[in-house]
XYZ file of C-alpha atoms in Angstrom:
505
model
C -24.481 -11.880 3.713
C -27.052 -9.285 4.810
C -27.585 -7.523 7.091
C -24.216 -5.824 7.653
C -22.748 -4.600 10.938
C -20.107 -1.903 11.360
C -17.329 -1.800 13.946
C -15.410 1.335 14.877
C -12.072 0.174 16.283
C -10.249 3.115 17.863
C -6.850 1.799 18.942
C -3.703 3.316 20.363
C -1.926 3.737 17.038
C -4.753 3.683 14.493
C -8.473 4.009 13.907
C -10.416 1.744 11.571
C -14.022 1.157 10.593
C -14.718 -2.411 9.522
C -17.971 -3.625 7.938
C -18.837 -7.276 8.554
C -21.311 -9.637 6.930
C -23.487 -11.844 9.128
C -21.088 -14.776 8.650
C -18.264 -12.743 10.207
C -16.411 -12.054 6.973
C -15.071 -8.571 6.214
C -16.869 -6.727 3.411
C -14.702 -3.587 3.474
C -12.860 -1.257 5.820
C -10.909 1.986 6.099
C -8.004 2.725 8.446
C -6.032 5.822 9.497
C -2.888 5.946 11.656
C -3.130 7.978 14.878
C -0.314 10.377 15.740
C 1.505 9.809 19.041
C 2.673 12.740 21.140
C 5.509 12.466 23.699
C 5.937 15.950 25.215
C 8.137 14.647 28.045
C 9.876 11.340 28.873
C 7.263 8.792 29.895
C 4.353 10.961 28.710
C 2.031 9.700 25.954
C -0.798 11.853 24.610
C -3.369 11.881 21.803
C -5.315 14.771 20.306
C -9.021 14.331 21.218
C -10.079 16.174 18.055
C -7.960 13.846 15.912
C -9.583 10.819 17.554
C -13.074 12.025 16.602
C -12.115 13.291 13.138
C -10.369 10.019 12.293
C -13.385 8.014 13.470
C -15.797 10.021 11.341
C -13.513 9.899 8.296
C -13.039 6.138 8.595
C -16.800 5.624 8.775
C -17.484 7.798 5.719
C -14.662 6.328 3.631
C -15.623 2.737 4.452
C -19.249 3.493 3.611
C -18.239 4.983 0.263
C -16.263 1.805 -0.483
C -19.331 -0.230 0.497
C -21.556 1.661 -1.934
C -18.952 1.233 -4.675
C -19.166 -2.514 -4.067
C -22.871 -2.338 -4.905
C -24.388 -2.339 -1.416
C -26.975 0.082 -0.099
C -25.871 2.249 2.830
C -29.002 1.048 4.622
C -27.538 -2.485 4.662
C -25.604 -1.487 7.809
C -28.138 -1.973 10.608
C -26.004 -1.137 13.648
C -22.449 -0.365 14.681
C -20.301 -1.311 17.630
C -17.433 0.619 19.184
C -14.234 -0.816 20.604
C -11.455 1.329 21.951
C -8.101 1.700 23.629
C -8.910 1.418 27.319
C -7.902 3.519 30.363
C -7.013 6.542 28.176
C -8.752 9.607 29.661
C -10.220 12.739 28.092
C -11.552 15.761 30.005
C -14.000 18.091 28.283
C -16.420 20.929 28.929
C -19.875 19.366 29.250
C -21.567 22.561 28.001
C -19.448 23.240 24.919
C -18.102 19.775 24.156
C -14.575 21.203 23.869
C -11.687 19.084 25.218
C -9.771 20.750 28.057
C -6.487 18.850 27.729
C -4.881 16.233 25.470
C -5.976 12.643 26.044
C -3.634 10.962 28.523
C -2.942 7.526 27.069
C -3.055 4.280 29.046
C 0.712 3.707 28.770
C 1.574 7.200 30.078
C 3.530 7.075 33.352
C 3.592 10.738 34.448
C 1.568 9.712 37.507
C 4.334 7.562 39.053
C 4.920 9.938 41.981
C 1.177 10.391 42.504
C 0.713 6.618 42.697
C 3.525 6.344 45.244
C 1.968 9.113 47.338
C -1.527 7.621 47.218
C -0.200 4.167 48.115
C 1.597 5.625 51.132
C -1.711 6.935 52.533
C -3.264 3.465 52.852
C -2.109 0.511 54.987
C -2.576 -1.879 52.053
C -0.474 0.264 49.716
C -1.022 -0.449 46.030
C -3.484 -3.228 46.939
C -5.824 -0.743 48.653
C -8.659 -1.083 46.098
C -8.057 -4.623 44.838
C -11.026 -6.157 46.700
C -13.386 -3.462 45.390
C -12.155 -2.843 41.845
C -10.094 -5.969 41.126
C -7.084 -3.833 40.232
C -3.852 -2.643 41.857
C -3.026 1.045 42.189
C -0.741 1.819 39.232
C -0.135 4.487 36.581
C -2.071 2.297 34.115
C -5.647 3.052 35.135
C -7.881 6.031 34.479
C -8.520 7.361 37.994
C -4.927 8.443 38.617
C -4.889 10.298 35.289
C -8.097 12.146 36.285
C -6.605 13.058 39.637
C -3.414 14.294 37.941
C -5.406 16.570 35.603
C -7.311 18.096 38.516
C -4.036 18.718 40.358
C -1.957 20.042 37.449
C -4.277 21.504 34.783
C -5.994 24.689 36.061
C -8.685 24.730 33.362
C -9.766 21.208 34.379
C -9.956 22.173 38.057
C -11.900 25.316 37.121
C -14.380 23.301 35.035
C -15.034 21.072 38.036
C -15.713 24.112 40.251
C -18.169 25.415 37.662
C -19.891 22.006 37.268
C -18.844 21.857 33.604
C -16.298 19.023 33.821
C -16.866 15.717 32.067
C -14.359 12.893 32.300
C -14.551 9.919 29.984
C -12.590 7.123 28.395
C -12.348 6.960 24.609
C -15.619 5.025 24.212
C -17.520 7.763 26.054
C -15.846 10.498 23.978
C -16.726 8.757 20.706
C -20.346 7.966 21.579
C -20.822 11.540 22.843
C -19.522 13.019 19.602
C -21.142 10.551 17.197
C -24.589 11.017 18.740
C -24.315 14.832 18.554
C -22.222 17.086 20.786
C -25.083 19.261 22.033
C -27.354 16.303 22.767
C -24.707 13.575 22.893
C -25.138 10.443 24.979
C -22.672 10.200 27.889
C -22.202 6.520 28.736
C -19.461 3.936 29.211
C -19.837 0.197 29.107
C -18.973 -2.121 31.994
C -15.738 -3.358 30.390
C -14.321 0.142 30.030
C -15.621 1.204 33.456
C -13.887 -1.797 35.006
C -10.536 -0.325 33.859
C -10.881 3.033 35.588
C -10.088 1.893 39.166
C -13.404 3.518 40.093
C -16.039 0.810 39.429
C -17.067 -1.760 42.022
C -16.460 -4.978 40.098
C -19.167 -6.754 42.118
C -22.037 -4.244 41.695
C -20.964 -2.742 38.321
C -21.555 0.746 39.741
C -19.186 3.591 40.569
C -17.661 2.864 43.972
C -18.084 5.400 46.777
C -14.907 3.982 48.344
C -12.840 4.533 45.213
C -14.335 7.961 44.500
C -13.481 9.060 48.037
C -9.948 7.653 47.819
C -9.176 9.714 44.696
C -11.318 12.667 45.824
C -13.309 12.608 42.590
C -16.884 13.744 41.927
C -19.284 11.119 40.586
C -21.102 13.861 38.643
C -18.078 14.093 36.318
C -18.388 10.460 35.228
C -20.591 8.817 32.563
C -23.455 6.397 33.191
C -22.408 2.719 33.223
C -24.298 0.518 30.716
C -24.007 -3.013 29.315
C -21.794 -3.990 26.380
C -24.749 -4.772 24.094
C -27.729 -2.424 23.927
C -28.833 0.566 21.872
C -27.141 3.655 23.371
C -28.241 6.165 20.746
C -28.087 6.804 17.012
C -25.452 8.379 14.800
C -26.180 12.064 14.335
C -24.922 12.731 10.805
C -23.207 11.318 7.732
C -23.976 8.238 5.665
C -24.941 6.289 8.791
C -27.235 8.974 10.260
C -29.962 7.294 12.283
C -28.129 3.969 12.610
C -27.964 2.749 16.230
C -24.738 2.429 18.174
C -25.530 -0.841 19.916
C -22.264 -2.425 21.073
C -19.346 -1.185 23.141
C -16.370 -3.020 24.634
C -12.820 -2.168 25.577
C -10.490 -3.481 22.895
C -9.156 -6.504 24.772
C -12.574 -7.643 25.933
C -13.811 -7.151 22.373
C -11.082 -9.497 21.129
C -12.193 -12.094 23.709
C -15.733 -11.866 22.311
C -14.422 -11.877 18.739
C -12.515 -15.095 19.468
C -15.797 -16.437 20.900
C -14.175 -17.322 24.246
C -17.600 -17.652 25.837
C -16.775 -20.663 28.021
C -15.087 -20.544 31.411
C -11.413 -21.506 31.006
C -10.959 -20.213 27.438
C -8.252 -17.617 26.792
C -6.912 -15.332 24.078
C -3.824 -13.167 23.640
C -3.891 -10.002 21.526
C -0.583 -8.663 20.201
C -1.100 -4.983 19.471
C 0.600 -1.819 20.714
C 0.644 -3.678 24.024
C -0.066 -7.356 24.569
C -3.090 -8.551 26.544
C -4.042 -12.054 27.636
C -7.587 -12.627 28.950
C -8.853 -15.784 30.641
C -12.631 -16.284 30.995
C -13.438 -16.968 34.683
C -17.232 -17.206 34.352
C -19.943 -15.207 36.100
C -18.018 -14.516 39.312
C -14.971 -12.243 39.593
C -11.738 -13.905 40.723
C -9.455 -11.625 42.735
C -5.922 -12.461 41.628
C -3.181 -13.553 44.010
C -0.513 -13.625 41.291
C -0.334 -10.100 39.860
C -3.175 -10.407 37.356
C -6.110 -8.049 36.881
C -9.721 -8.922 37.619
C -11.898 -7.352 34.960
C -15.329 -7.536 33.338
C -15.116 -9.568 30.123
C -18.542 -8.554 28.756
C -22.197 -8.112 29.628
C -24.645 -8.724 26.809
C -27.810 -6.754 27.508
C -29.529 -7.729 30.759
C -27.665 -11.018 31.094
C -25.274 -11.590 33.989
C -21.807 -10.160 33.465
C -18.927 -12.480 32.592
C -15.529 -11.849 34.158
C -11.931 -12.463 33.183
C -8.427 -12.446 34.561
C -6.068 -10.335 32.495
C -2.351 -10.032 32.106
C -1.185 -6.834 30.430
C 2.139 -6.160 28.668
C 2.760 -2.438 28.234
C 4.992 -2.620 25.160
C 4.520 -5.087 22.290
C 4.072 -3.614 18.812
C 5.123 -0.274 20.332
C 8.685 -1.612 20.509
C 8.663 -2.099 16.722
C 7.418 1.483 16.298
C 10.236 2.642 18.590
C 12.859 0.888 16.465
C 11.304 2.410 13.335
C 10.450 5.952 14.440
C 12.972 6.707 17.208
C 16.068 4.733 16.198
C 15.385 4.581 12.456
C 16.956 1.118 12.099
C 13.993 -0.518 10.304
C 11.477 0.666 7.735
C 8.483 -1.333 8.953
C 7.339 -4.459 10.786
C 7.838 -6.570 7.670
C 11.534 -5.706 7.590
C 11.882 -6.494 11.288
C 10.344 -9.925 10.739
C 12.637 -10.619 7.805
C 15.686 -9.676 9.858
C 14.489 -11.724 12.841
C 13.856 -14.765 10.637
C 17.357 -14.600 9.165
C 18.965 -15.769 12.422
C 18.172 -18.919 14.398
C 18.553 -17.260 17.803
C 19.181 -13.914 19.456
C 22.837 -14.748 20.030
C 22.429 -14.311 23.772
C 20.709 -10.918 23.487
C 17.647 -10.084 25.610
C 15.644 -6.889 25.113
C 13.453 -6.027 28.100
C 11.035 -3.633 26.385
C 10.078 -1.754 29.558
C 9.862 1.595 27.779
C 7.085 2.651 30.169
C 7.793 0.232 33.012
C 6.703 -3.398 33.313
C 3.060 -4.425 33.692
C 1.756 -7.875 34.695
C 2.837 -9.888 36.488
C 5.763 -7.710 37.586
C 4.086 -4.310 38.145
C 7.338 -2.345 38.276
C 6.889 1.229 37.079
C 10.573 1.844 37.854
C 11.744 -0.607 35.160
C 13.153 0.787 31.934
C 14.059 -0.630 28.543
C 17.226 -2.696 28.820
C 19.321 -4.513 26.197
C 21.363 -7.317 27.749
C 23.972 -9.716 26.400
C 25.300 -7.469 23.626
C 28.719 -8.499 22.256
C 30.800 -7.782 19.157
C 28.936 -10.686 17.558
C 25.572 -8.904 17.965
C 23.914 -7.638 14.789
C 20.655 -5.802 14.130
C 19.117 -9.161 13.229
C 19.641 -10.389 16.806
C 18.073 -7.252 18.269
C 15.055 -7.618 15.981
C 14.543 -11.215 17.056
C 15.000 -10.217 20.704
C 12.246 -7.612 20.225
C 9.810 -10.327 19.170
C 10.983 -12.654 21.916
C 10.402 -9.967 24.569
C 6.652 -10.016 23.960
C 6.612 -13.810 24.037
C 8.584 -14.022 27.285
C 6.213 -11.613 28.992
C 3.243 -13.588 27.684
C 4.800 -16.732 29.172
C 5.103 -15.013 32.572
C 1.425 -14.074 32.391
C 0.369 -17.575 31.354
C 2.261 -19.048 34.315
C 0.333 -16.710 36.632
C -2.971 -17.688 34.993
C -2.214 -21.375 35.358
C -1.428 -20.802 39.043
C -4.748 -18.975 39.502
C -6.882 -21.545 37.691
C -5.164 -24.714 38.836
C -5.736 -26.139 35.343
C -2.925 -25.434 32.840
C -4.060 -23.945 29.564
C -3.454 -26.218 26.564
C -4.482 -23.886 23.711
C -3.934 -20.134 23.353
C -5.987 -18.224 20.769
C -4.069 -15.275 19.325
C -4.843 -12.175 17.256
C -3.623 -8.620 16.701
C -1.034 -7.125 14.371
C 2.041 -8.944 15.672
C 0.258 -12.298 15.414
C 0.617 -11.982 11.626
C 4.315 -12.768 12.119
C 4.932 -16.505 11.735
C 8.317 -15.980 13.392
C 6.760 -14.365 16.464
C 4.019 -16.987 16.811
C 6.508 -19.854 16.461
C 8.649 -18.277 19.181
C 5.522 -18.023 21.334
C 4.669 -21.698 20.835
C 8.282 -22.666 21.581
C 8.288 -20.733 24.856
C 4.835 -21.841 26.034
C 4.988 -25.475 24.990
C 1.252 -25.465 24.085
C -0.805 -25.034 20.917
C -0.999 -21.462 19.606
C -4.029 -21.010 17.315
C -4.212 -18.038 14.924
C -7.414 -17.320 12.964
C -7.278 -16.520 9.276
C -9.250 -13.312 9.890
C -7.213 -11.240 12.390
C -9.678 -8.390 13.097
C -11.010 -10.057 16.255
C -11.260 -6.801 18.208
C -13.510 -5.222 15.580
C -15.484 -8.455 15.200
C -16.168 -8.557 18.943
C -17.776 -5.133 18.962
C -19.736 -6.013 15.806
C -21.049 -9.167 17.494
C -22.195 -7.114 20.504
C -23.896 -4.566 18.246
C -25.556 -7.237 16.101
C -26.728 -9.160 19.156
C -28.462 -6.044 20.481
C -30.556 -5.615 17.318
C -31.262 -9.283 16.657
C -28.760 -10.101 13.915
C -27.573 -12.958 16.130
C -29.962 -14.407 18.670
C -27.632 -16.457 20.875
C -24.021 -17.084 21.870
C -24.244 -20.496 20.220
C -25.129 -18.884 16.899
C -22.094 -16.594 17.170
C -19.847 -19.458 18.267
C -20.861 -21.526 15.231
C -19.480 -18.927 12.812
C -16.711 -20.565 10.805
C -13.352 -18.968 10.033
C -11.005 -20.002 7.259
C -7.234 -20.019 6.969
C -6.582 -20.821 10.653
C -3.000 -21.757 11.590
C -1.763 -23.824 14.528
C 1.784 -23.385 15.854
C 3.374 -26.108 18.016
C 6.627 -26.033 19.947
C 9.783 -27.088 18.110
C 12.188 -26.897 21.065
C 12.842 -29.159 24.025
C 11.715 -28.412 27.557
C 15.365 -27.999 28.558
C 15.941 -25.385 25.827
C 12.720 -23.587 26.828
C 13.805 -23.371 30.465
C 17.290 -22.134 29.551
C 15.876 -19.339 27.391
C 13.381 -18.300 30.072
C 16.048 -18.302 32.788
C 18.019 -15.766 30.751
C 14.919 -13.604 30.395
C 14.275 -13.564 34.144
C 17.857 -12.445 34.747
C 17.459 -9.683 32.161
C 14.267 -8.465 33.860
C 16.155 -8.101 37.143
C 18.689 -5.870 35.394
C 15.925 -3.597 34.095
C 14.539 -2.724 37.520
C 14.972 0.495 39.529
C 16.283 2.501 36.564
C 13.649 5.205 37.046
C 15.011 5.865 40.531
C 18.685 5.877 39.472
């Protein structure tokens, strides 16, 4: 069992600290929900102070639980961090005080800015694809930084006074956990690859991208690997313990699923839904609307790359039904309602609450409910909500198969929505391939723990990590015909067309 490794998982809707044994089993954890702020339509913000406070509280509470279980606090030899990606925080580098709320990855206030920037380059939204592996969209960090400089006077003033520090959530957490006045300012390659500012080939900040957005490299953190000792925790029950692993949440789930071989893929169903396909040690620039990203870099080893398909709204649609419409109490009720009907009764719910991501990339799309009749009940809408995530995952998988030339036969899944047997059966029905769900679902946290443990010698090789056994795995296989699958998907594609151009109406 010993030694133990901690994982701080700071997600879009919650923060948790999970403590793992060497065999990958969970010893204990603590979790806190993160408040969402929507000051205007399409805007999504978090409180930077709440992010840090929740992280520290989760660590302390989990450690207290660990001690109550009879372990010594010193049993935890390192911790890893995994985080919601692309979300940007601006703070004063001299005081450590945030200058503006964190602008979350799904925020689309920068739509007009993206359109303007695209109009200045002959390649439009593809202007930085060859350098960064990404299209120009509202999704990535650079446009959020540019928006702050253009619209938040205190941020612009901090830049003029050489006091401005930009960072994604990993940078903000490491800075605060290692001590504000002597905090370490770094970001790992996986998070940096989501900013639209890193050269995906050199793993350094790109002069071309910095010039395009008119940003100052001095405001950005140092880029480091995903597995090395960055610094030590400054205070609390883990004071002196090294922070030794860092990955963006979706890359962390890829590592947690041990997709170390070229051609392996996973799909994480969280606030959004994210499918990653390991492409090996060379980046593949997508021709089918996917994102080229860094999967991980363990210490001084060569980086490993991935193709990614991103769905903006997955579990967030369940939160919307619960918190905004008030028609369900929780995800469990939604699943019960969805399971009580055999189909959606012709209803399609395009959950484009903040536009559509891969492979469509339409920021002008909006949430659209199609096929509603007098027959339609809440049960049909609930099932359509689950199906929406699965349809979008199918569109991404089709793009990945086109890129690779070798159709995927098994999809590894994790994340909160993967706990729904109904949702995973729908996914298997729509894909027509095996869908494998592990018994232990905290793959994102496990991935960052593996990176942290690897850095301090808990695990000595990828093979040792890959050999870790999990229990309670479930395989879902399709229960519908190919004809039925195609009919369902044809209806979805028609519904998507009806969701487009609403933002311009």
